[in-house]
């Protein structure tokens, strides 16, 4: 049973490395709902610009790329496979180069305008958890439950360092995160900010299961009929 017996939307926003994607995957599995990773959609656009040798700036070429792009997700065990134009790009979009390029691409108004309907479409006719920066402010301002997941930069850098396959040091990971936070928060287009009605969870001293527990407690408190 779902809240009010209808499909529902949970949004989860916050800065890089706060744990949004890991938490979203677990919540999606627990509630048996879709997981929509909007950051991966910006990463897919970044990947496509690189592959098609198109500069990450407004142009007729970029417009055409966006018109034809097909991005889809496929749940697979603990993984969320990402496909762009039917090529699997799950690992290819998780590199420091893609971190930077996705951040640049996400500041381009044309890109945001093209992805917004695709993001809404992905959650059409299903219940979903949407992970992003503007999920609760722009994509789904009427979401049933909004979470803003934050953590100290040092905790976020430690987590990112563990995830990165490349040999990087804590200082450079921390600097890259701070630069991305600044770019994502200060841009004119849908900057990262907490929606007034979003619940703030600080994950600095919480592990993933504790964060999930907190979100599920909030969810079931709001929608007791969903507790099975
Ligand atoms: O969550 P992530 O690191 O995969 O996101 C990649 C980039 O896309 C990051 O710079 C923030 C940006 N982004 C955004 O602007 N809006 C979203 N809804 C999701 C991500």
Short mmCIF file of C-alpha atoms and ligand atoms in Angstrom, two decimals:
data_model
loop_
_atom_site.label_atom_id
_atom_site.label_comp_id
_atom_site.label_asym_id
_atom_site.label_seq_id
_atom_site.Cartn_x
_atom_site.Cartn_y
_atom_site.Cartn_z
CA UNK A 1 0.00 0.00 0.00
CA UNK A 2 1.26 3.50 -0.80
CA UNK A 3 0.43 6.84 0.87
CA UNK A 4 -3.21 7.61 0.27
CA UNK A 5 -3.13 4.58 -2.08
CA UNK A 6 -1.46 6.60 -4.79
CA UNK A 7 2.03 6.89 -6.21
CA UNK A 8 4.36 8.99 -4.08
CA UNK A 9 7.56 10.96 -4.53
CA UNK A 10 10.43 11.33 -2.07
CA UNK A 11 13.11 13.88 -2.96
CA UNK A 12 16.62 13.85 -1.54
CA UNK A 13 18.86 16.85 -2.15
CA UNK A 14 22.19 17.95 -0.73
CA UNK A 15 25.85 18.45 -1.59
CA UNK A 16 28.24 15.89 -3.10
CA UNK A 17 29.34 13.10 -0.80
CA UNK A 18 26.52 13.45 1.75
CA UNK A 19 25.45 9.88 0.92
CA UNK A 20 22.39 10.65 -1.20
CA UNK A 21 22.84 7.90 -3.79
CA UNK A 22 23.66 5.07 -1.36
CA UNK A 23 20.76 6.06 0.87
CA UNK A 24 18.38 6.46 -2.10
CA UNK A 25 19.22 2.98 -3.44
CA UNK A 26 18.51 1.41 -0.04
CA UNK A 27 15.26 3.30 0.46
CA UNK A 28 14.14 2.39 -3.08
CA UNK A 29 14.83 -1.30 -2.35
CA UNK A 30 13.12 -1.16 1.06
CA UNK A 31 9.96 0.54 -0.26
CA UNK A 32 10.08 -1.24 -3.61
CA UNK A 33 10.01 2.03 -5.57
CA UNK A 34 12.08 3.47 -8.45
CA UNK A 35 15.36 5.30 -7.90
CA UNK A 36 16.02 8.27 -10.17
CA UNK A 37 19.56 9.60 -10.05
CA UNK A 38 19.33 13.06 -11.64
CA UNK A 39 23.07 13.66 -11.15
CA UNK A 40 23.72 10.64 -13.38
CA UNK A 41 21.59 12.32 -16.05
CA UNK A 42 23.89 15.39 -16.00
CA UNK A 43 26.86 13.02 -16.04
CA UNK A 44 25.38 11.23 -19.07
CA UNK A 45 25.08 14.56 -20.91
CA UNK A 46 28.70 15.36 -19.96
CA UNK A 47 29.80 11.93 -21.23
CA UNK A 48 27.89 12.44 -24.51
CA UNK A 49 29.44 15.88 -25.12
CA UNK A 50 32.89 14.37 -24.70
CA UNK A 51 32.11 11.42 -26.94
CA UNK A 52 30.63 13.61 -29.67
CA UNK A 53 33.37 16.24 -29.22
CA UNK A 54 30.87 19.00 -28.53
CA UNK A 55 31.97 21.89 -26.28
CA UNK A 56 30.02 22.16 -23.00
CA UNK A 57 28.36 25.46 -23.94
CA UNK A 58 25.09 26.53 -25.58
CA UNK A 59 25.21 25.76 -29.32
CA UNK A 60 23.12 24.21 -32.09
CA UNK A 61 25.20 21.01 -31.72
CA UNK A 62 24.45 20.77 -28.02
CA UNK A 63 20.78 21.39 -28.71
CA UNK A 64 20.76 18.54 -31.19
CA UNK A 65 22.59 16.24 -28.77
CA UNK A 66 19.94 17.01 -26.14
CA UNK A 67 17.08 16.46 -28.57
CA UNK A 68 18.32 12.96 -29.39
CA UNK A 69 19.73 11.80 -26.06
CA UNK A 70 18.21 8.70 -24.46
CA UNK A 71 19.08 8.11 -20.83
CA UNK A 72 17.72 5.18 -18.90
CA UNK A 73 18.33 3.37 -15.63
CA UNK A 74 18.20 -0.32 -14.89
CA UNK A 75 18.12 -1.62 -11.33
CA UNK A 76 20.58 -4.50 -10.89
CA UNK A 77 21.17 -5.94 -7.40
CA UNK A 78 22.78 -3.12 -5.36
CA UNK A 79 23.67 -1.25 -8.55
CA UNK A 80 21.80 1.25 -10.64
CA UNK A 81 23.00 0.78 -14.22
CA UNK A 82 23.03 3.90 -16.38
CA UNK A 83 22.64 3.80 -20.16
CA UNK A 84 23.11 6.66 -22.61
CA UNK A 85 21.94 6.04 -26.16
CA UNK A 86 21.92 2.32 -25.24
CA UNK A 87 25.60 2.27 -24.22
CA UNK A 88 26.21 1.30 -20.60
CA UNK A 89 28.10 4.17 -18.91
CA UNK A 90 27.69 3.34 -15.20
CA UNK A 91 31.43 3.31 -14.41
CA UNK A 92 32.55 5.70 -17.17
CA UNK A 93 30.65 8.63 -15.60
CA UNK A 94 32.27 8.22 -12.16
CA UNK A 95 35.69 9.70 -12.79
CA UNK A 96 37.19 13.00 -11.55
CA UNK A 97 37.02 14.28 -15.15
CA UNK A 98 33.28 13.53 -15.30
CA UNK A 99 32.75 15.11 -11.84
CA UNK A 100 34.09 18.37 -13.24
CA UNK A 101 32.43 18.20 -16.65
CA UNK A 102 29.02 17.28 -15.17
CA UNK A 103 29.24 20.28 -12.87
CA UNK A 104 29.95 22.56 -15.88
CA UNK A 105 27.20 20.97 -17.98
CA UNK A 106 24.67 21.26 -15.13
CA UNK A 107 25.11 25.05 -15.14
CA UNK A 108 24.02 25.38 -18.78
CA UNK A 109 20.36 26.56 -18.98
CA UNK A 110 19.74 24.60 -22.21
CA UNK A 111 20.79 21.36 -20.49
CA UNK A 112 18.62 21.95 -17.41
CA UNK A 113 15.66 22.83 -19.61
CA UNK A 114 16.08 19.61 -21.64
CA UNK A 115 16.54 17.32 -18.61
CA UNK A 116 13.65 18.66 -16.51
CA UNK A 117 10.87 16.94 -18.52
CA UNK A 118 12.95 13.73 -18.71
CA UNK A 119 13.35 13.76 -14.92
CA UNK A 120 9.62 14.26 -14.40
CA UNK A 121 8.81 11.64 -17.02
CA UNK A 122 11.05 9.08 -15.27
CA UNK A 123 8.83 9.28 -12.18
CA UNK A 124 5.55 9.29 -14.06
CA UNK A 125 3.13 6.53 -13.14
CA UNK A 126 5.34 5.12 -10.37
CA UNK A 127 6.48 5.85 -6.85
CA UNK A 128 10.08 7.03 -6.75
CA UNK A 129 12.92 8.51 -4.77
CA UNK A 130 14.64 11.32 -6.71
CA UNK A 131 18.23 12.16 -5.86
CA UNK A 132 19.52 15.56 -6.94
CA UNK A 133 20.29 19.15 -6.09
CA UNK A 134 16.96 20.68 -7.13
CA UNK A 135 14.68 17.64 -6.76
CA UNK A 136 12.57 19.20 -3.98
CA UNK A 137 12.83 22.80 -5.17
CA UNK A 138 12.37 22.58 -8.95
CA UNK A 139 11.69 19.05 -10.24
CA UNK A 140 9.07 17.99 -7.69
CA UNK A 141 8.10 21.01 -5.56
CA UNK A 142 4.98 19.08 -4.45
CA UNK A 143 6.86 15.92 -3.38
CA UNK A 144 5.28 13.88 -0.57
CA UNK A 145 8.48 13.88 1.50
CA UNK A 146 11.54 16.10 1.03
CA UNK A 147 14.92 15.35 2.60
CA UNK A 148 17.99 17.59 2.58
CA UNK A 149 21.00 15.42 3.40
CA UNK A 150 24.11 17.28 4.51
CA UNK A 151 27.44 16.46 6.21
CA UNK A 152 30.65 18.29 7.13
CA UNK A 153 33.05 18.65 4.24
CA UNK A 154 35.69 16.55 6.03
CA UNK A 155 33.27 13.62 6.42
CA UNK A 156 32.18 13.95 2.79
CA UNK A 157 35.78 14.04 1.55
CA UNK A 158 36.66 10.91 3.57
CA UNK A 159 33.72 9.05 1.99
CA UNK A 160 34.56 10.21 -1.53
CA UNK A 161 38.18 9.18 -1.08
CA UNK A 162 37.06 5.62 -0.23
CA UNK A 163 34.84 5.50 -3.35
CA UNK A 164 37.44 6.75 -5.84
CA UNK A 165 39.39 4.08 -7.64
CA UNK A 166 42.14 6.55 -8.58
CA UNK A 167 44.95 7.21 -6.11
CA UNK A 168 43.99 10.63 -4.73
CA UNK A 169 44.81 12.35 -1.46
CA UNK A 170 42.30 13.69 1.07
CA UNK A 171 43.32 17.30 0.49
CA UNK A 172 42.70 17.24 -3.26
CA UNK A 173 39.37 15.37 -2.84
CA UNK A 174 38.31 17.94 -0.24
CA UNK A 175 39.31 20.84 -2.51
CA UNK A 176 37.45 19.35 -5.50
CA UNK A 177 34.32 18.90 -3.34
CA UNK A 178 34.51 22.47 -2.01
CA UNK A 179 34.88 23.80 -5.57
CA UNK A 180 31.88 21.77 -6.76
CA UNK A 181 29.78 22.84 -3.75
CA UNK A 182 30.59 26.47 -4.55
CA UNK A 183 29.75 26.05 -8.26
CA UNK A 184 26.52 24.10 -7.58
CA UNK A 185 25.32 26.58 -4.92
CA UNK A 186 26.21 29.86 -6.60
CA UNK A 187 25.02 29.25 -10.15
CA UNK A 188 22.02 31.16 -11.49
CA UNK A 189 20.24 28.01 -12.70
CA UNK A 190 18.51 25.95 -9.99
CA UNK A 191 21.25 26.42 -7.36
CA UNK A 192 21.63 23.86 -4.58
CA UNK A 193 19.48 25.00 -1.68
CA UNK A 194 17.28 23.46 0.96
CA UNK A 195 13.54 23.71 0.22
CA UNK A 196 11.67 25.43 3.07
CA UNK A 197 9.68 22.23 3.68
CA UNK A 198 12.64 19.81 3.43
CA UNK A 199 13.70 17.84 6.50
CA UNK A 200 17.39 18.42 7.26
CA UNK A 201 19.43 15.33 8.15
CA UNK A 202 23.09 15.83 9.04
CA UNK A 203 24.89 12.57 8.25
CA UNK A 204 28.32 13.63 9.60
CA UNK A 205 28.06 11.24 12.55
CA UNK A 206 25.53 8.79 11.15
CA UNK A 207 26.18 5.68 9.11
CA UNK A 208 24.11 4.79 6.05
CA UNK A 209 21.70 2.53 7.95
CA UNK A 210 21.07 5.23 10.56
CA UNK A 211 20.28 7.78 7.84
CA UNK A 212 17.89 5.31 6.13
CA UNK A 213 16.22 4.59 9.47
CA UNK A 214 15.70 8.32 10.06
CA UNK A 215 14.16 8.79 6.61
CA UNK A 216 11.92 5.72 6.94
CA UNK A 217 10.76 6.86 10.38
CA UNK A 218 9.77 10.22 8.89
CA UNK A 219 8.11 8.52 5.94
CA UNK A 220 6.05 6.08 8.02
CA UNK A 221 5.12 8.84 10.49
CA UNK A 222 3.67 10.77 7.59
CA UNK A 223 2.18 7.75 5.82
CA UNK A 224 1.40 5.14 8.51
CA UNK A 225 -0.78 3.21 6.08
CA UNK A 226 2.39 2.36 4.08
CA UNK A 227 3.96 0.38 6.95
CA UNK A 228 3.57 -3.26 6.11
O1 LIG B 1 25.13 13.98 -7.73
P1 LIG B 1 26.25 13.98 -8.78
O2 LIG B 1 27.61 14.28 -8.20
O3 LIG B 1 26.26 12.75 -9.59
O4 LIG B 1 25.88 15.21 -9.77
C1 LIG B 1 26.69 15.54 -10.87
C2 LIG B 1 26.62 17.04 -11.11
O5 LIG B 1 25.31 17.42 -11.54
C3 LIG B 1 26.94 17.90 -9.88
O6 LIG B 1 27.88 18.91 -10.23
C4 LIG B 1 25.64 18.53 -9.50
C5 LIG B 1 24.82 18.48 -10.75
N1 LIG B 1 23.41 18.23 -10.48
C6 LIG B 1 22.53 19.26 -10.62
O7 LIG B 1 22.93 20.38 -10.92
N2 LIG B 1 21.20 19.06 -10.43
C7 LIG B 1 20.75 17.84 -10.09
N3 LIG B 1 19.44 17.66 -9.88
C8 LIG B 1 21.65 16.77 -9.92
C9 LIG B 1 23.00 16.99 -10.11
#
